[in-house]
mmCIF file of C-alpha atoms and ligand atoms in Angstrom:
data_model
loop_
_atom_site.group_PDB
_atom_site.id
_atom_site.type_symbol
_atom_site.label_atom_id
_atom_site.label_comp_id
_atom_site.label_asym_id
_atom_site.label_seq_id
_atom_site.Cartn_x
_atom_site.Cartn_y
_atom_site.Cartn_z
ATOM 1 C CA MET H 1 15.629 -18.516 7.388
ATOM 2 C CA VAL H 2 12.291 -17.051 6.368
ATOM 3 C CA GLY H 3 10.310 -14.280 8.014
ATOM 4 C CA ARG H 4 6.805 -15.342 9.030
ATOM 5 C CA ILE H 5 4.174 -12.720 9.793
ATOM 6 C CA CYS H 6 3.257 -13.037 13.447
ATOM 7 C CA GLY H 7 1.366 -9.799 14.036
ATOM 8 C CA THR H 8 -0.582 -7.199 12.081
ATOM 9 C CA GLY H 9 -1.986 -3.780 12.907
ATOM 10 C CA SER H 10 -3.524 -0.798 11.193
ATOM 11 C CA CYS H 11 -4.823 2.692 11.868
ATOM 12 C CA VAL H 12 -6.897 5.070 9.776
ATOM 13 C CA PRO H 13 -7.982 8.633 10.551
ATOM 14 C CA GLN H 14 -11.293 9.210 12.334
ATOM 15 C CA ARG H 15 -12.686 11.566 9.719
ATOM 16 C CA THR H 16 -14.305 10.059 6.652
ATOM 17 C CA MET H 17 -15.258 11.754 3.403
ATOM 18 C CA ASP H 18 -17.715 9.937 1.173
ATOM 19 C CA ASN H 19 -18.179 10.448 -2.543
ATOM 20 C CA ASN H 20 -20.955 12.982 -1.995
ATOM 21 C CA ASP H 21 -18.562 15.038 0.136
ATOM 22 C CA MET H 22 -16.109 14.925 -2.785
ATOM 23 C CA ALA H 23 -18.847 16.056 -5.169
ATOM 24 C CA ARG H 24 -19.210 19.205 -3.061
ATOM 25 C CA ILE H 25 -15.512 20.011 -3.657
ATOM 26 C CA VAL H 26 -14.948 19.045 -7.320
ATOM 27 C CA ASP H 27 -17.106 18.308 -10.362
ATOM 28 C CA THR H 28 -17.690 14.599 -9.760
ATOM 29 C CA SER H 29 -20.407 12.210 -8.592
ATOM 30 C CA ASP H 30 -20.856 9.214 -6.341
ATOM 31 C CA GLU H 31 -21.855 7.222 -9.425
ATOM 32 C CA TRP H 32 -18.668 8.077 -11.382
ATOM 33 C CA ILE H 33 -16.317 7.315 -8.505
ATOM 34 C CA ARG H 34 -18.048 4.033 -7.548
ATOM 35 C CA GLU H 35 -18.246 2.739 -11.101
ATOM 36 C CA ARG H 36 -14.734 3.713 -12.181
ATOM 37 C CA THR H 37 -12.871 2.890 -8.973
ATOM 38 C CA GLY H 38 -14.982 1.023 -6.415
ATOM 39 C CA VAL H 39 -14.259 3.746 -3.840
ATOM 40 C CA VAL H 40 -17.185 4.855 -1.674
ATOM 41 C CA ARG H 41 -15.427 6.766 1.100
ATOM 42 C CA ARG H 42 -11.929 7.495 2.324
ATOM 43 C CA HIS H 43 -10.415 8.434 5.699
ATOM 44 C CA ILE H 44 -8.672 11.805 5.766
ATOM 45 C CA ILE H 45 -6.290 13.126 8.429
ATOM 46 C CA GLU H 46 -7.142 16.047 10.697
ATOM 47 C CA GLU H 47 -4.962 15.869 13.820
ATOM 48 C CA GLU H 48 -3.294 12.637 12.705
ATOM 49 C CA THR H 49 0.021 12.473 10.831
ATOM 50 C CA THR H 50 1.723 9.762 8.799
ATOM 51 C CA VAL H 51 3.926 8.976 11.792
ATOM 52 C CA SER H 52 1.133 9.053 14.397
ATOM 53 C CA MET H 53 -0.930 6.590 12.350
ATOM 54 C CA ALA H 54 2.151 4.420 11.821
ATOM 55 C CA VAL H 55 2.870 4.365 15.550
ATOM 56 C CA GLN H 56 -0.659 3.149 16.311
ATOM 57 C CA ALA H 57 -0.526 0.531 13.558
ATOM 58 C CA ALA H 58 2.895 -0.615 14.816
ATOM 59 C CA GLU H 59 1.729 -0.814 18.442
ATOM 60 C CA ARG H 60 -1.244 -2.922 17.361
ATOM 61 C CA ALA H 61 0.970 -5.204 15.260
ATOM 62 C CA ILE H 62 3.438 -5.652 18.119
ATOM 63 C CA GLU H 63 0.624 -6.406 20.566
ATOM 64 C CA ASN H 64 -0.896 -8.843 18.082
ATOM 65 C CA SER H 65 2.465 -10.607 17.672
ATOM 66 C CA GLY H 66 3.004 -11.062 21.427
ATOM 67 C CA ILE H 67 6.676 -10.187 20.895
ATOM 68 C CA PRO H 68 8.238 -7.544 23.174
ATOM 69 C CA ALA H 69 9.213 -4.360 21.297
ATOM 70 C CA GLU H 70 12.812 -4.739 22.521
ATOM 71 C CA GLU H 71 13.147 -7.882 20.403
ATOM 72 C CA ILE H 72 12.543 -5.987 17.152
ATOM 73 C CA ASP H 73 15.869 -5.433 15.446
ATOM 74 C CA LEU H 74 14.777 -3.802 12.177
ATOM 75 C CA ILE H 75 12.103 -1.224 11.320
ATOM 76 C CA LEU H 76 11.357 -0.480 7.680
ATOM 77 C CA PHE H 77 8.925 2.331 6.977
ATOM 78 C CA ALA H 78 7.501 2.596 3.460
ATOM 79 C CA THR H 79 6.067 6.008 2.683
ATOM 80 C CA SER H 80 6.150 8.745 0.089
ATOM 81 C CA SER H 81 4.112 11.234 2.095
ATOM 82 C CA SER H 82 5.722 11.537 5.510
ATOM 83 C CA GLU H 83 5.583 15.026 7.005
ATOM 84 C CA VAL H 84 8.991 14.422 8.552
ATOM 85 C CA ILE H 85 12.164 13.941 6.527
ATOM 86 C CA MET H 86 14.685 13.966 9.372
ATOM 87 C CA PRO H 87 14.767 12.043 11.567
ATOM 88 C CA CYS H 88 13.410 9.316 9.362
ATOM 89 C CA ALA H 89 9.884 8.170 10.164
ATOM 90 C CA ALA H 90 11.175 4.716 11.156
ATOM 91 C CA CYS H 91 13.190 6.309 13.993
ATOM 92 C CA GLU H 92 10.108 8.203 15.161
ATOM 93 C CA VAL H 93 8.250 4.892 15.367
ATOM 94 C CA GLN H 94 11.202 3.231 17.087
ATOM 95 C CA ARG H 95 11.155 5.861 19.832
ATOM 96 C CA ALA H 96 7.393 5.743 20.266
ATOM 97 C CA VAL H 97 7.063 1.965 20.489
ATOM 98 C CA GLY H 98 10.215 1.435 22.550
ATOM 99 C CA ALA H 99 11.973 -0.773 20.013
ATOM 100 C CA VAL H 100 15.298 0.266 21.531
ATOM 101 C CA ASN H 101 17.331 -2.447 19.841
ATOM 102 C CA ALA H 102 16.116 -1.815 16.304
ATOM 103 C CA ALA H 103 17.777 -0.046 13.400
ATOM 104 C CA GLY H 104 15.290 1.776 11.205
ATOM 105 C CA PHE H 105 15.075 3.499 7.892
ATOM 106 C CA ASP H 106 12.496 4.726 5.409
ATOM 107 C CA LEU H 107 11.909 3.434 1.943
ATOM 108 C CA ASN H 108 10.046 5.175 -0.857
ATOM 109 C CA ALA H 109 8.676 3.175 -3.742
ATOM 110 C CA ALA H 110 5.258 4.877 -3.746
ATOM 111 C CA CYS H 111 2.383 2.377 -3.860
ATOM 112 C CA THR H 112 4.823 -0.536 -4.228
ATOM 113 C CA GLY H 113 6.639 0.599 -1.090
ATOM 114 C CA PHE H 114 5.187 -1.887 1.384
ATOM 115 C CA VAL H 115 5.995 -4.912 -0.775
ATOM 116 C CA PHE H 116 9.532 -3.652 -1.456
ATOM 117 C CA ALA H 117 10.024 -3.013 2.282
ATOM 118 C CA PHE H 118 8.626 -6.459 3.132
ATOM 119 C CA ASN H 119 10.978 -8.078 0.600
ATOM 120 C CA THR H 120 13.911 -6.102 2.002
ATOM 121 C CA ALA H 121 13.115 -7.293 5.525
ATOM 122 C CA GLN H 122 12.976 -10.855 4.191
ATOM 123 C CA ALA H 123 16.424 -10.384 2.654
ATOM 124 C CA TYR H 124 17.799 -9.159 6.000
ATOM 125 C CA ILE H 125 16.332 -12.227 7.692
ATOM 126 C CA ALA H 126 17.608 -14.629 5.010
ATOM 127 C CA ALA H 127 21.084 -13.095 5.351
ATOM 128 C CA GLY H 128 21.024 -13.514 9.120
ATOM 129 C CA MET H 129 21.197 -9.726 9.588
ATOM 130 C CA CYS H 130 18.050 -9.561 11.683
ATOM 131 C CA ARG H 131 15.576 -11.846 13.396
ATOM 132 C CA THR H 132 12.496 -9.753 14.037
ATOM 133 C CA ALA H 133 11.362 -6.926 11.763
ATOM 134 C CA LEU H 134 8.572 -4.386 11.889
ATOM 135 C CA VAL H 135 7.461 -3.397 8.384
ATOM 136 C CA ILE H 136 5.171 -0.401 7.994
ATOM 137 C CA GLY H 137 3.327 1.236 5.118
ATOM 138 C CA ALA H 138 1.815 4.612 6.033
ATOM 139 C CA GLU H 139 0.629 7.546 3.978
ATOM 140 C CA SER H 140 -1.086 10.907 4.177
ATOM 141 C CA MET H 141 -2.070 11.043 0.535
ATOM 142 C CA SER H 142 -4.417 13.931 1.262
ATOM 143 C CA ASN H 143 -1.300 16.129 1.606
ATOM 144 C CA MET H 144 -0.105 15.050 -1.843
ATOM 145 C CA VAL H 145 -3.205 15.559 -3.956
ATOM 146 C CA ASP H 146 -4.419 18.721 -5.589
ATOM 147 C CA TRP H 147 -7.896 19.121 -4.089
ATOM 148 C CA THR H 148 -9.043 20.972 -7.205
ATOM 149 C CA ASP H 149 -8.093 18.085 -9.534
ATOM 150 C CA ARG H 150 -11.007 15.658 -9.743
ATOM 151 C CA SER H 151 -8.971 13.119 -11.712
ATOM 152 C CA THR H 152 -6.767 12.390 -8.669
ATOM 153 C CA CYS H 153 -8.230 13.769 -5.426
ATOM 154 C CA VAL H 154 -11.195 11.371 -5.402
ATOM 155 C CA LEU H 155 -8.943 8.318 -5.600
ATOM 156 C CA PHE H 156 -6.784 8.488 -2.507
ATOM 157 C CA GLY H 157 -7.105 8.136 1.264
ATOM 158 C CA ASP H 158 -4.892 8.188 4.357
ATOM 159 C CA GLY H 159 -3.897 5.364 6.696
ATOM 160 C CA ALA H 160 -1.241 3.020 8.019
ATOM 161 C CA GLY H 161 -0.654 -0.710 8.289
ATOM 162 C CA ALA H 162 2.132 -2.734 9.865
ATOM 163 C CA VAL H 163 3.326 -6.287 10.243
ATOM 164 C CA VAL H 164 5.822 -7.957 12.563
ATOM 165 C CA ILE H 165 7.810 -10.745 10.953
ATOM 166 C CA ARG H 166 10.051 -13.192 12.748
ATOM 167 C CA ALA H 167 12.716 -15.571 11.444
ATOM 168 C CA GLU H 168 11.760 -19.243 11.284
ATOM 169 C CA GLU H 169 13.744 -22.184 9.981
ATOM 170 C CA ASN H 170 10.980 -23.428 7.760
ATOM 171 C CA GLY H 171 8.480 -21.500 5.797
ATOM 172 C CA LEU H 172 7.830 -19.998 2.437
ATOM 173 C CA CYS H 173 8.837 -16.650 1.077
ATOM 174 C CA ARG H 174 9.494 -15.952 -2.551
ATOM 175 C CA THR H 175 9.859 -12.401 -3.763
ATOM 176 C CA ALA H 176 9.945 -10.479 -7.031
ATOM 177 C CA ALA H 177 10.541 -6.803 -7.738
ATOM 178 C CA HIS H 178 10.729 -4.670 -10.875
ATOM 179 C CA SER H 179 10.992 -1.031 -11.888
ATOM 180 C CA ASP H 180 10.702 0.732 -15.222
ATOM 181 C CA GLY H 181 12.016 4.266 -14.856
ATOM 182 C CA LYS H 182 11.347 4.969 -18.521
ATOM 183 C CA LYS H 183 7.639 5.072 -17.681
ATOM 184 C CA GLY H 184 8.159 7.307 -14.635
ATOM 185 C CA LYS H 185 6.311 10.256 -16.148
ATOM 186 C CA ALA H 186 3.005 8.396 -15.880
ATOM 187 C CA LEU H 187 2.790 9.135 -12.144
ATOM 188 C CA THR H 188 4.742 11.961 -10.538
ATOM 189 C CA CYS H 189 4.875 14.335 -7.589
ATOM 190 C CA LEU H 190 7.817 16.732 -7.231
ATOM 191 C CA SER H 191 9.211 17.628 -3.817
ATOM 192 C CA ARG H 192 8.195 20.937 -2.314
ATOM 193 C CA HIS H 193 11.774 21.197 -1.043
ATOM 194 C CA ARG H 194 13.256 21.395 -4.504
ATOM 195 C CA LYS H 195 15.498 24.249 -5.487
ATOM 196 C CA GLY H 196 13.720 27.154 -7.068
ATOM 197 C CA TRP H 197 10.237 26.113 -5.985
ATOM 198 C CA ASP H 198 8.174 29.247 -5.789
ATOM 199 C CA LYS H 199 5.868 28.831 -2.806
ATOM 200 C CA THR H 200 3.782 31.802 -3.941
ATOM 201 C CA GLN H 201 2.755 30.055 -7.138
ATOM 202 C CA ASP H 202 0.160 27.382 -7.622
ATOM 203 C CA ASP H 203 2.601 24.678 -8.632
ATOM 204 C CA LYS H 204 0.725 21.651 -9.975
ATOM 205 C CA GLU H 205 3.926 19.607 -10.195
ATOM 206 C CA SER H 206 4.211 19.398 -6.429
ATOM 207 C CA TYR H 207 0.922 17.481 -6.346
ATOM 208 C CA ILE H 208 0.225 14.047 -7.748
ATOM 209 C CA GLN H 209 0.001 14.058 -11.535
ATOM 210 C CA MET H 210 -1.138 10.855 -13.157
ATOM 211 C CA ASP H 211 -1.904 9.493 -16.558
ATOM 212 C CA GLY H 212 -4.594 7.234 -15.138
ATOM 213 C CA GLN H 213 -5.122 5.143 -18.240
ATOM 214 C CA ASP H 214 -1.395 4.454 -18.682
ATOM 215 C CA VAL H 215 -1.069 3.355 -15.074
ATOM 216 C CA PHE H 216 -4.253 1.295 -15.367
ATOM 217 C CA LYS H 217 -2.980 -0.600 -18.429
ATOM 218 C CA PHE H 218 0.435 -1.118 -16.840
ATOM 219 C CA ALA H 219 -1.121 -2.533 -13.653
ATOM 220 C CA VAL H 220 -3.477 -4.879 -15.457
ATOM 221 C CA ARG H 221 -0.571 -6.299 -17.461
ATOM 222 C CA LYS H 222 2.189 -6.391 -14.842
ATOM 223 C CA VAL H 223 0.294 -7.693 -11.811
ATOM 224 C CA PRO H 224 -0.696 -11.004 -13.456
ATOM 225 C CA GLU H 225 2.813 -11.278 -14.925
ATOM 226 C CA ILE H 226 4.562 -10.954 -11.575
ATOM 227 C CA ILE H 227 2.126 -13.367 -9.923
ATOM 228 C CA GLU H 228 2.880 -15.917 -12.629
ATOM 229 C CA GLU H 229 6.588 -15.256 -12.155
ATOM 230 C CA LEU H 230 6.319 -16.184 -8.475
ATOM 231 C CA LEU H 231 4.205 -19.266 -9.128
ATOM 232 C CA GLU H 232 6.641 -20.510 -11.737
ATOM 233 C CA ALA H 233 9.663 -19.860 -9.507
ATOM 234 C CA GLU H 234 8.008 -21.788 -6.672
ATOM 235 C CA GLY H 235 6.710 -24.492 -9.000
ATOM 236 C CA ILE H 236 3.130 -24.323 -7.773
ATOM 237 C CA GLY H 237 -0.201 -23.721 -9.469
ATOM 238 C CA LEU H 238 -2.510 -20.756 -9.140
ATOM 239 C CA GLU H 239 -5.142 -22.904 -7.437
ATOM 240 C CA GLU H 240 -2.781 -23.438 -4.483
ATOM 241 C CA ILE H 241 -2.969 -19.765 -3.548
ATOM 242 C CA ASP H 242 -5.604 -18.973 -0.936
ATOM 243 C CA HIS H 243 -5.550 -15.167 -1.049
ATOM 244 C CA PHE H 244 -4.281 -12.585 -3.520
ATOM 245 C CA ILE H 245 -3.780 -9.341 -1.625
ATOM 246 C CA LEU H 246 -3.336 -6.670 -4.258
ATOM 247 C CA HIS H 247 -2.674 -2.974 -3.884
ATOM 248 C CA GLN H 248 -6.113 -1.375 -3.554
ATOM 249 C CA ALA H 249 -5.912 1.258 -6.297
ATOM 250 C CA ASN H 250 -9.031 0.437 -8.242
ATOM 251 C CA ARG H 251 -11.626 -2.357 -8.110
ATOM 252 C CA ARG H 252 -11.498 -2.682 -11.895
ATOM 253 C CA ILE H 253 -7.733 -3.321 -11.790
ATOM 254 C CA VAL H 254 -8.157 -6.117 -9.247
ATOM 255 C CA GLU H 255 -11.021 -7.652 -11.252
ATOM 256 C CA ALA H 256 -9.084 -7.413 -14.523
ATOM 257 C CA ALA H 257 -5.994 -9.009 -12.946
ATOM 258 C CA ALA H 258 -8.102 -11.891 -11.599
ATOM 259 C CA LYS H 259 -9.713 -12.348 -15.011
ATOM 260 C CA ARG H 260 -6.380 -12.406 -16.833
ATOM 261 C CA LEU H 261 -5.080 -14.995 -14.392
ATOM 262 C CA LYS H 262 -8.330 -16.978 -14.748
ATOM 263 C CA ALA H 263 -8.460 -16.973 -10.957
ATOM 264 C CA ASP H 264 -11.492 -17.014 -8.689
ATOM 265 C CA ILE H 265 -12.315 -13.373 -7.846
ATOM 266 C CA SER H 266 -13.438 -14.424 -4.354
ATOM 267 C CA LYS H 267 -9.742 -14.986 -3.571
ATOM 268 C CA PHE H 268 -9.074 -11.268 -4.166
ATOM 269 C CA PRO H 269 -10.279 -9.406 -1.062
ATOM 270 C CA MET H 270 -10.936 -5.683 -1.503
ATOM 271 C CA ASP H 271 -11.476 -2.763 0.835
ATOM 272 C CA MET H 272 -10.973 0.286 -1.393
ATOM 273 C CA ASP H 273 -14.679 1.030 -0.917
ATOM 274 C CA GLU H 274 -13.881 2.079 2.664
ATOM 275 C CA TYR H 275 -10.364 3.537 2.369
ATOM 276 C CA GLY H 276 -9.706 4.550 -1.241
ATOM 277 C CA ASN H 277 -6.151 4.128 -2.479
ATOM 278 C CA THR H 278 -3.860 4.459 0.554
ATOM 279 C CA SER H 279 -0.712 3.819 -1.497
ATOM 280 C CA ALA H 280 1.947 1.946 0.538
ATOM 281 C CA ALA H 281 -0.564 1.394 3.358
ATOM 282 C CA SER H 282 -3.195 -0.459 1.350
ATOM 283 C CA ILE H 283 -1.757 -3.984 1.506
ATOM 284 C CA PRO H 284 -0.946 -4.055 5.255
ATOM 285 C CA ILE H 285 -4.331 -2.478 6.099
ATOM 286 C CA LEU H 286 -6.128 -5.190 4.122
ATOM 287 C CA LEU H 287 -3.932 -7.894 5.621
ATOM 288 C CA ASP H 288 -4.746 -6.645 9.121
ATOM 289 C CA GLU H 289 -8.481 -6.553 8.402
ATOM 290 C CA MET H 290 -8.380 -10.134 7.178
ATOM 291 C CA ASN H 291 -6.267 -11.278 10.108
ATOM 292 C CA ARG H 292 -8.585 -9.686 12.662
ATOM 293 C CA LYS H 293 -11.638 -11.197 10.964
ATOM 294 C CA GLY H 294 -10.001 -14.624 11.325
ATOM 295 C CA LEU H 295 -9.857 -15.145 7.571
ATOM 296 C CA LEU H 296 -6.192 -16.189 7.543
ATOM 297 C CA GLN H 297 -5.346 -19.735 8.625
ATOM 298 C CA ARG H 298 -1.851 -20.987 9.352
ATOM 299 C CA GLY H 299 -0.389 -22.732 6.320
ATOM 300 C CA GLN H 300 -2.455 -20.787 3.788
ATOM 301 C CA LYS H 301 -0.542 -19.410 0.841
ATOM 302 C CA ILE H 302 -0.838 -15.696 0.129
ATOM 303 C CA ILE H 303 0.465 -13.526 -2.676
ATOM 304 C CA MET H 304 0.805 -9.812 -2.001
ATOM 305 C CA ALA H 305 1.307 -7.625 -5.077
ATOM 306 C CA GLY H 306 1.922 -3.886 -5.274
ATOM 307 C CA PHE H 307 2.321 -1.503 -8.198
ATOM 308 C CA GLY H 308 2.596 2.203 -8.779
ATOM 309 C CA ALA H 309 4.870 5.153 -9.425
ATOM 310 C CA GLY H 310 8.300 4.388 -10.767
ATOM 311 C CA LEU H 311 6.755 2.711 -12.484
ATOM 312 C CA SER H 312 7.381 -0.183 -10.143
ATOM 313 C CA TRP H 313 5.779 -3.474 -9.235
ATOM 314 C CA GLY H 314 6.614 -6.137 -6.693
ATOM 315 C CA ALA H 315 5.174 -9.236 -5.096
ATOM 316 C CA SER H 316 5.737 -11.704 -2.276
ATOM 317 C CA LEU H 317 4.513 -15.280 -1.950
ATOM 318 C CA ILE H 318 4.252 -16.242 1.705
ATOM 319 C CA GLU H 319 2.752 -18.869 3.941
ATOM 320 C CA TRP H 320 0.600 -17.618 6.801
HETATM 321 O O1 LIG J 401 -1.837 3.576 -6.776
HETATM 322 C C1 LIG J 401 -1.086 4.096 -7.809
HETATM 323 C C2 LIG J 401 -1.466 3.537 -9.064
HETATM 324 N N1 LIG J 401 -2.603 4.243 -9.611
HETATM 325 C C3 LIG J 401 -3.547 3.567 -10.241
HETATM 326 O O2 LIG J 401 -3.524 2.369 -10.276
HETATM 327 C C4 LIG J 401 -4.602 4.329 -10.982
HETATM 328 C C5 LIG J 401 -4.874 3.673 -12.302
HETATM 329 N N2 LIG J 401 -5.882 4.342 -13.083
HETATM 330 C C6 LIG J 401 -7.194 4.326 -12.764
HETATM 331 O O3 LIG J 401 -7.568 3.749 -11.759
HETATM 332 C C7 LIG J 401 -8.173 4.970 -13.700
HETATM 333 O O4 LIG J 401 -7.519 5.299 -14.902
HETATM 334 C C8 LIG J 401 -8.840 6.237 -13.112
HETATM 335 C C9 LIG J 401 -9.811 5.846 -12.010
HETATM 336 C C10 LIG J 401 -7.792 7.182 -12.557
HETATM 337 C C11 LIG J 401 -9.641 6.965 -14.190
HETATM 338 O O5 LIG J 401 -10.589 6.080 -14.757
HETATM 339 P P1 LIG J 401 -10.731 5.988 -16.339
HETATM 340 O O6 LIG J 401 -11.814 5.032 -16.615
HETATM 341 O O7 LIG J 401 -9.368 5.672 -16.892
HETATM 342 O O8 LIG J 401 -11.215 7.430 -16.714
HETATM 343 P P2 LIG J 401 -10.529 8.494 -17.708
HETATM 344 O O9 LIG J 401 -9.300 9.048 -17.089
HETATM 345 O O10 LIG J 401 -10.442 7.897 -19.058
HETATM 346 O O11 LIG J 401 -11.630 9.616 -17.742
HETATM 347 C C12 LIG J 401 -12.910 9.382 -18.317
HETATM 348 C C13 LIG J 401 -13.722 10.637 -18.195
HETATM 349 C C14 LIG J 401 -13.003 11.888 -18.692
HETATM 350 O O12 LIG J 401 -13.960 12.715 -19.309
HETATM 351 P P3 LIG J 401 -14.138 12.721 -20.907
HETATM 352 O O13 LIG J 401 -12.810 13.132 -21.454
HETATM 353 O O14 LIG J 401 -14.536 11.325 -21.277
HETATM 354 O O15 LIG J 401 -15.218 13.727 -21.109
HETATM 355 C C15 LIG J 401 -12.523 12.547 -17.432
HETATM 356 O O16 LIG J 401 -12.384 13.936 -17.571
HETATM 357 O O17 LIG J 401 -14.032 10.878 -16.833
HETATM 358 C C16 LIG J 401 -13.643 12.222 -16.486
HETATM 359 N N3 LIG J 401 -13.273 12.230 -15.093
HETATM 360 C C17 LIG J 401 -14.170 12.368 -14.108
HETATM 361 N N4 LIG J 401 -15.491 12.546 -14.124
HETATM 362 C C18 LIG J 401 -16.133 12.647 -12.937
HETATM 363 C C19 LIG J 401 -12.042 12.071 -14.559
HETATM 364 N N5 LIG J 401 -12.126 12.121 -13.221
HETATM 365 C C20 LIG J 401 -13.429 12.305 -12.917
HETATM 366 C C21 LIG J 401 -14.157 12.425 -11.706
HETATM 367 N N6 LIG J 401 -15.485 12.578 -11.781
HETATM 368 N N7 LIG J 401 -13.554 12.349 -10.503
#
């Protein structure tokens, strides 16, 4: 059994902040942010929360799938920025969408979270443990960044994306996942619930800290590697892939990965100009945009690839 995506949905906050808005907060410029990252604006929560965006994305994905919510038997929620720890965000979504027969849990693998959650759902389906899964990536990165640190706050945005997948006899799904904890220091954010945290102090460690160049080099090396790993395992050539849906961290990373693979850049859709880096939400948001624009045709082969803190990287080769 293989899970085939049969519905997608997404939700981003109403409020946008463009690069000029950022330049009023920190010492940066529209030119620097565009050239180094490809980001032009990002959507930032006001009233919204990680869960409220996830609920809307999930409702849209369920509606798009045409499958009643009661038929969902698994909800996986990838996030590292949920405002709620207990109950888990997946249970909040379950209640809101009426997926009364589903079991749900959260999964944190930072920006790789959606792909790891998607692969986990596929494993449940392959093992016969579930038939219909709702997989969500949702983040409020604006709660995680230090708004005085120009090296990180300009990069991220908030949003949610979701897919419904359903078991089918025939289909394609090949997965790969890796972590390298030895390189964990390159991208960190310590919990504000940790013992001894002094709330009266300006504690930089409880905001995202990143060695941007280290993460950049890692991504440019590992993304092509994992794509080649999937192609080799499936025994197909690069030219057979119709779309490469990469985590939207930086336009230059996507371009460099395409170049290394010697692949046609037009097969690498990008939307970080509009949303910035939405971490675990970036891949399902992009997938939903493409689906709603009618750019995905049944039978097309797609590779999704995520990377980020851990350091971790993962990919899935699927057929639409
Ligand atoms: O999703 C999780 C995974 N994360 C990523 O994939 C992020 C990977 N890394 C990157 O995307 C890039 O490394 C960044 C966009 C974060 C940074 O780009 P960079 O080309 O690596 O710049 P840099 O860190 O080498 O900084 C270059 C210069 C520095 O100034 P000096 O030392 O050359 O004078 C920085 O202080 O740019 C400066 N700088 C800025 N200037 C204006 C750093 N941030 C900013 C800013 N505006 N926002």
